């Protein structure tokens, strides 16, 4: 179900809901770039587990209005207002890739509201604004261009946007044959017509307004996050493939021990796209729900 919520400051936030409408609420934060669109239809796993999956567009993506000079912690304020609008007092959060930073920000900023958090294939804070050496060179280049030559990165995204809009079959063919820089485990999720159709819908929605946020958000992620992971005290699950170089596995290994109430789930032979595997997606949702239930019992 598509919906647009109007915030008190006049901005709009776009969302899509999947799963069980009366289930345990979980807010999902997409990657960078990304959108609220996660599935072509509904998500049977969320529905089966009794989870109300609420996927939000961050500012500048999809249906959400841009917000100038936004920070990671600003997003927590938006999420809190959306939850209030929906009549949700307590909830869980999860973020994938770039969205992991925003899930962590909510976990830190809203400890009385957030019951549990999952960071999936998540980025970690950058040291001195530089991506880690172990990161895939194509990803490092994107972060570099977002800071030094944003116009060049913008041109690349605009070309991709135009290709999706005007020649979708060519885009699918190029995607299916290309992406040689990705780990083979990740390339398997860019092969079928259904996978490619979903990817196009997801990206086309991310670019709906413009490609500007595709340049702004990577730059934002390289800046200091204004909070430390060690100061998050609610339950946190880290899910990461050991072969992930888009958000390097060794970086999450470094920060994991600093998080007080953390559980790590490191997956052998896996890359970045963990949520595309049904049994892993099920385990992520189930763990998040279980940890939230324990928190509810403790707070009762």
Protein backbone atom coordinates (compact mmCIF):
# COMPACT_ATOMS: atom_id res chain seq x y z
CA UNK A 1 0.00 0.00 0.00
CA UNK A 2 1.47 3.34 -1.12
CA UNK A 3 0.99 6.29 1.18
CA UNK A 4 2.32 9.83 1.59
CA UNK A 5 2.51 11.34 5.07
CA UNK A 6 2.73 15.08 5.58
CA UNK A 7 5.13 16.08 8.34
CA UNK A 8 4.58 19.09 10.60
CA UNK A 9 7.18 21.12 8.70
CA UNK A 10 5.30 20.56 5.44
CA UNK A 11 7.58 17.91 3.94
CA UNK A 12 6.18 14.64 2.63
CA UNK A 13 7.43 11.13 3.38
CA UNK A 14 6.53 8.29 1.02
CA UNK A 15 5.98 4.77 2.30
CA UNK A 16 4.93 1.33 1.16
CA UNK A 17 3.60 -1.36 3.49
CA UNK A 18 4.02 -5.11 3.12
CA UNK A 19 3.20 -8.13 5.27
CA UNK A 20 0.54 -8.32 7.98
CA UNK A 21 -1.35 -5.02 8.45
CA UNK A 22 -1.88 -5.73 12.16
CA UNK A 23 1.51 -7.29 12.77
CA UNK A 24 4.56 -6.17 14.73
CA UNK A 25 5.73 -2.90 13.11
CA UNK A 26 9.16 -2.83 11.49
CA UNK A 27 10.46 0.21 9.61
CA UNK A 28 12.73 -0.68 6.69
CA UNK A 29 15.37 1.74 5.34
CA UNK A 30 16.61 1.22 1.79
CA UNK A 31 20.16 1.43 0.49
CA UNK A 32 21.89 4.30 -1.31
CA UNK A 33 20.36 4.98 -3.78
CA UNK A 34 17.04 3.28 -3.18
CA UNK A 35 13.34 3.52 -2.59
CA UNK A 36 10.42 2.12 -0.63
CA UNK A 37 9.74 -0.51 -3.31
CA UNK A 38 11.03 -3.89 -2.14
CA UNK A 39 8.76 -6.43 -3.80
CA UNK A 40 6.76 -6.67 -7.01
CA UNK A 41 3.76 -7.76 -4.96
CA UNK A 42 3.44 -8.45 -1.23
CA UNK A 43 6.01 -10.18 0.98
CA UNK A 44 4.63 -13.58 2.04
CA UNK A 45 7.38 -14.08 4.63
CA UNK A 46 6.53 -10.87 6.50
CA UNK A 47 2.86 -11.81 6.39
CA UNK A 48 3.54 -15.34 7.63
CA UNK A 49 5.65 -14.08 10.55
CA UNK A 50 3.09 -11.47 11.56
CA UNK A 51 5.23 -8.47 10.65
CA UNK A 52 3.97 -5.13 9.38
CA UNK A 53 6.85 -4.04 7.15
CA UNK A 54 6.83 -0.28 6.59
CA UNK A 55 9.31 0.83 3.92
CA UNK A 56 10.10 4.55 3.80
CA UNK A 57 11.63 6.78 1.12
CA UNK A 58 14.36 8.96 2.63
CA UNK A 59 14.35 12.68 1.73
CA UNK A 60 14.89 13.27 -1.98
CA UNK A 61 14.14 9.68 -2.95
CA UNK A 62 10.84 8.37 -4.30
CA UNK A 63 7.86 10.27 -2.90
CA UNK A 64 9.75 11.98 -0.06
CA UNK A 65 10.55 15.66 -0.35
CA UNK A 66 14.21 16.70 -0.16
CA UNK A 67 15.60 18.18 3.05
CA UNK A 68 18.58 20.48 2.70
CA UNK A 69 21.58 19.95 4.98
CA UNK A 70 20.01 16.86 6.53
CA UNK A 71 21.93 14.64 8.94
CA UNK A 72 21.65 10.97 9.83
CA UNK A 73 19.98 11.83 13.13
CA UNK A 74 17.46 14.07 11.36
CA UNK A 75 16.04 10.88 9.89
CA UNK A 76 15.20 9.60 13.38
CA UNK A 77 12.98 12.66 13.88
CA UNK A 78 11.16 11.91 10.62
CA UNK A 79 10.66 8.26 11.58
CA UNK A 80 9.31 9.23 14.98
CA UNK A 81 6.80 11.57 13.38
CA UNK A 82 5.74 8.92 10.86
CA UNK A 83 5.27 6.41 13.69
CA UNK A 84 3.17 8.93 15.61
CA UNK A 85 1.03 9.52 12.53
CA UNK A 86 0.49 5.78 12.13
CA UNK A 87 -0.35 5.36 15.82
CA UNK A 88 2.70 3.18 16.47
CA UNK A 89 4.29 3.64 19.90
CA UNK A 90 7.11 1.08 19.72
CA UNK A 91 8.69 -0.53 16.70
CA UNK A 92 11.80 -2.12 15.26
CA UNK A 93 14.05 -0.76 12.53
CA UNK A 94 16.24 -2.32 9.88
CA UNK A 95 18.54 -0.80 7.30
CA UNK A 96 20.35 -2.28 4.33
CA UNK A 97 23.73 -1.05 3.07
CA UNK A 98 23.62 2.78 3.27
CA UNK A 99 20.33 2.45 5.14
CA UNK A 100 22.17 0.75 7.98
CA UNK A 101 23.55 4.11 9.12
CA UNK A 102 20.02 5.47 9.44
CA UNK A 103 18.81 2.40 11.35
CA UNK A 104 21.72 2.85 13.73
CA UNK A 105 20.81 6.53 14.10
CA UNK A 106 17.24 5.62 15.08
CA UNK A 107 18.48 3.00 17.53
CA UNK A 108 20.67 5.63 19.19
CA UNK A 109 18.26 8.56 19.07
CA UNK A 110 14.99 6.77 19.93
CA UNK A 111 15.82 4.19 22.64
CA UNK A 112 12.37 4.58 24.21
CA UNK A 113 10.63 3.86 20.91
CA UNK A 114 12.88 1.38 19.09
CA UNK A 115 12.72 -2.17 20.44
CA UNK A 116 15.36 -3.76 18.22
CA UNK A 117 17.47 -2.94 15.19
CA UNK A 118 19.00 -4.92 12.33
CA UNK A 119 21.90 -3.61 10.27
CA UNK A 120 22.16 -5.66 7.08
CA UNK A 121 25.22 -5.46 4.82
CA UNK A 122 25.67 -2.09 6.47
CA UNK A 123 28.19 0.64 5.91
CA UNK A 124 30.20 1.73 8.93
CA UNK A 125 31.51 5.18 9.95
CA UNK A 126 34.28 6.40 7.65
CA UNK A 127 37.65 7.35 9.05
CA UNK A 128 38.61 10.92 8.09
CA UNK A 129 35.84 10.91 5.49
CA UNK A 130 37.53 8.24 3.37
CA UNK A 131 36.07 4.87 2.35
CA UNK A 132 37.98 1.86 3.67
CA UNK A 133 40.74 0.38 1.52
CA UNK A 134 38.93 -2.98 1.45
CA UNK A 135 35.88 -1.48 -0.27
CA UNK A 136 35.14 -2.37 -3.88
CA UNK A 137 36.95 0.15 -6.07
CA UNK A 138 33.77 1.06 -7.95
CA UNK A 139 32.10 1.99 -4.66
CA UNK A 140 35.14 3.94 -3.51
CA UNK A 141 35.04 5.85 -6.79
CA UNK A 142 31.38 6.79 -6.27
CA UNK A 143 32.13 8.16 -2.80
CA UNK A 144 35.14 10.06 -4.17
CA UNK A 145 33.11 11.58 -7.01
CA UNK A 146 30.27 12.57 -4.67
CA UNK A 147 32.75 14.79 -2.80
CA UNK A 148 35.11 16.02 -5.52
CA UNK A 149 33.27 15.79 -8.85
CA UNK A 150 29.53 15.55 -8.09
CA UNK A 151 28.61 16.74 -11.59
CA UNK A 152 30.32 13.69 -13.10
CA UNK A 153 28.51 11.25 -10.81
CA UNK A 154 25.24 13.07 -11.53
CA UNK A 155 25.77 12.62 -15.26
CA UNK A 156 26.26 8.88 -14.78
CA UNK A 157 23.04 8.54 -12.78
CA UNK A 158 21.14 10.66 -15.28
CA UNK A 159 22.28 8.38 -18.10
CA UNK A 160 21.10 5.35 -16.15
CA UNK A 161 17.76 7.03 -15.40
CA UNK A 162 17.24 7.83 -19.09
CA UNK A 163 18.11 4.27 -20.11
CA UNK A 164 15.60 2.79 -17.65
CA UNK A 165 12.88 5.18 -18.84
CA UNK A 166 13.47 4.94 -22.60
CA UNK A 167 15.11 1.56 -23.20
CA UNK A 168 14.20 -0.75 -20.30
CA UNK A 169 14.99 -3.94 -22.23
CA UNK A 170 18.47 -2.67 -23.04
CA UNK A 171 18.99 -1.78 -19.38
CA UNK A 172 17.98 -5.29 -18.32
CA UNK A 173 20.27 -6.90 -20.91
CA UNK A 174 23.23 -4.74 -19.90
CA UNK A 175 22.63 -5.42 -16.21
CA UNK A 176 22.33 -9.15 -16.78
CA UNK A 177 25.61 -9.33 -18.68
CA UNK A 178 27.44 -6.60 -16.81
CA UNK A 179 28.34 -5.92 -13.19
CA UNK A 180 31.50 -7.99 -13.52
CA UNK A 181 32.92 -6.09 -10.57
CA UNK A 182 30.37 -7.74 -8.27
CA UNK A 183 31.03 -10.99 -6.45
CA UNK A 184 29.48 -13.96 -8.31
CA UNK A 185 27.19 -14.56 -5.31
CA UNK A 186 25.68 -11.11 -5.87
CA UNK A 187 25.47 -11.35 -9.66
CA UNK A 188 23.09 -14.30 -9.36
CA UNK A 189 20.38 -11.89 -8.14
CA UNK A 190 20.55 -9.84 -11.35
CA UNK A 191 19.71 -12.56 -13.85
CA UNK A 192 15.98 -13.35 -14.07
CA UNK A 193 13.34 -11.11 -15.64
CA UNK A 194 11.60 -10.81 -12.28
CA UNK A 195 14.79 -9.75 -10.51
CA UNK A 196 15.64 -7.20 -13.19
CA UNK A 197 12.10 -5.85 -13.31
CA UNK A 198 12.14 -5.28 -9.55
CA UNK A 199 15.54 -3.62 -9.74
CA UNK A 200 14.30 -1.25 -12.45
CA UNK A 201 11.19 -0.32 -10.47
CA UNK A 202 13.28 0.23 -7.34
CA UNK A 203 15.83 2.46 -9.10
CA UNK A 204 13.31 4.31 -11.23
CA UNK A 205 11.45 5.23 -8.06
CA UNK A 206 14.70 6.30 -6.40
CA UNK A 207 15.27 8.67 -9.34
CA UNK A 208 11.62 9.82 -9.49
CA UNK A 209 12.31 13.45 -8.52
CA UNK A 210 15.93 13.74 -9.65
CA UNK A 211 19.26 12.01 -9.17
CA UNK A 212 20.48 14.73 -6.80
CA UNK A 213 20.13 12.66 -3.64
CA UNK A 214 22.21 9.89 -5.21
CA UNK A 215 25.10 12.33 -4.93
CA UNK A 216 24.16 14.02 -1.64
CA UNK A 217 23.63 10.92 0.47
CA UNK A 218 26.99 9.21 -0.24
CA UNK A 219 28.67 12.47 0.79
CA UNK A 220 26.54 12.53 3.94
CA UNK A 221 27.59 8.98 4.85
CA UNK A 222 31.28 9.92 4.68
CA UNK A 223 30.79 12.69 7.24
CA UNK A 224 30.86 12.12 11.04
CA UNK A 225 27.65 10.40 12.12
CA UNK A 226 27.27 12.54 15.29
CA UNK A 227 26.90 9.44 17.46
CA UNK A 228 28.97 6.37 18.27
CA UNK A 229 27.83 2.79 17.78
CA UNK A 230 29.07 2.06 21.30
CA UNK A 231 26.32 4.32 22.64
CA UNK A 232 23.50 2.21 21.20
CA UNK A 233 22.05 0.12 24.03
CA UNK A 234 18.98 -1.47 22.50
CA UNK A 235 19.36 -4.96 20.92
CA UNK A 236 21.18 -4.82 17.58
CA UNK A 237 21.59 -7.63 15.06
CA UNK A 238 24.39 -7.39 12.48
CA UNK A 239 23.90 -9.44 9.32
CA UNK A 240 26.81 -9.54 6.91
CA UNK A 241 28.16 -11.72 4.14
CA UNK A 242 31.80 -12.62 4.55
CA UNK A 243 32.45 -11.96 0.84
CA UNK A 244 30.87 -8.51 0.89
CA UNK A 245 33.21 -5.84 -0.50
CA UNK A 246 30.53 -3.23 -1.29
CA UNK A 247 30.20 -2.67 2.46
CA UNK A 248 33.37 -4.50 3.49
CA UNK A 249 32.94 -7.38 5.92
CA UNK A 250 36.17 -6.64 7.77
CA UNK A 251 34.87 -3.16 8.68
CA UNK A 252 31.74 -4.52 10.37
CA UNK A 253 33.96 -7.00 12.20
CA UNK A 254 35.94 -4.09 13.65
CA UNK A 255 32.94 -2.18 15.00
CA UNK A 256 30.78 -5.11 16.15
CA UNK A 257 32.57 -5.60 19.50
CA UNK A 258 31.93 -1.96 20.41
CA UNK A 259 28.12 -2.34 20.35
CA UNK A 260 26.91 -3.33 23.85
CA UNK A 261 23.84 -5.46 23.04
CA UNK A 262 24.81 -6.97 19.71
CA UNK A 263 24.34 -10.31 17.98
CA UNK A 264 26.41 -11.01 14.88
CA UNK A 265 25.27 -13.19 12.00
CA UNK A 266 28.16 -13.65 9.58
CA UNK A 267 27.30 -15.72 6.53
CA UNK A 268 29.92 -17.82 4.75
CA UNK A 269 30.37 -17.39 0.99
CA UNK A 270 27.70 -14.65 0.86
CA UNK A 271 28.04 -11.16 -0.61
CA UNK A 272 25.99 -7.99 -0.26
CA UNK A 273 22.42 -8.85 -1.29
CA UNK A 274 21.37 -10.86 1.76
CA UNK A 275 17.71 -9.81 1.72
CA UNK A 276 17.30 -11.46 -1.69
CA UNK A 277 17.66 -14.92 -0.13
CA UNK A 278 14.37 -16.13 1.31
CA UNK A 279 15.77 -18.18 4.19
CA UNK A 280 18.14 -15.36 5.25
CA UNK A 281 15.34 -12.80 5.00
CA UNK A 282 13.17 -15.04 7.17
CA UNK A 283 15.93 -15.38 9.77
CA UNK A 284 16.49 -11.61 9.82
CA UNK A 285 12.81 -10.87 10.41
CA UNK A 286 12.39 -13.64 12.95
CA UNK A 287 15.43 -12.55 14.98
CA UNK A 288 14.28 -8.93 14.90
CA UNK A 289 10.82 -9.93 16.08
CA UNK A 290 12.15 -12.19 18.84
CA UNK A 291 14.50 -9.52 20.17
CA UNK A 292 11.65 -6.98 20.13
CA UNK A 293 9.40 -9.35 22.08
CA UNK A 294 12.08 -9.77 24.75
CA UNK A 295 12.39 -5.99 25.04
CA UNK A 296 8.61 -5.64 25.44
CA UNK A 297 8.70 -8.20 28.27
CA UNK A 298 11.54 -6.36 30.01
CA UNK A 299 9.75 -3.02 29.75
CA UNK A 300 6.34 -4.36 30.80
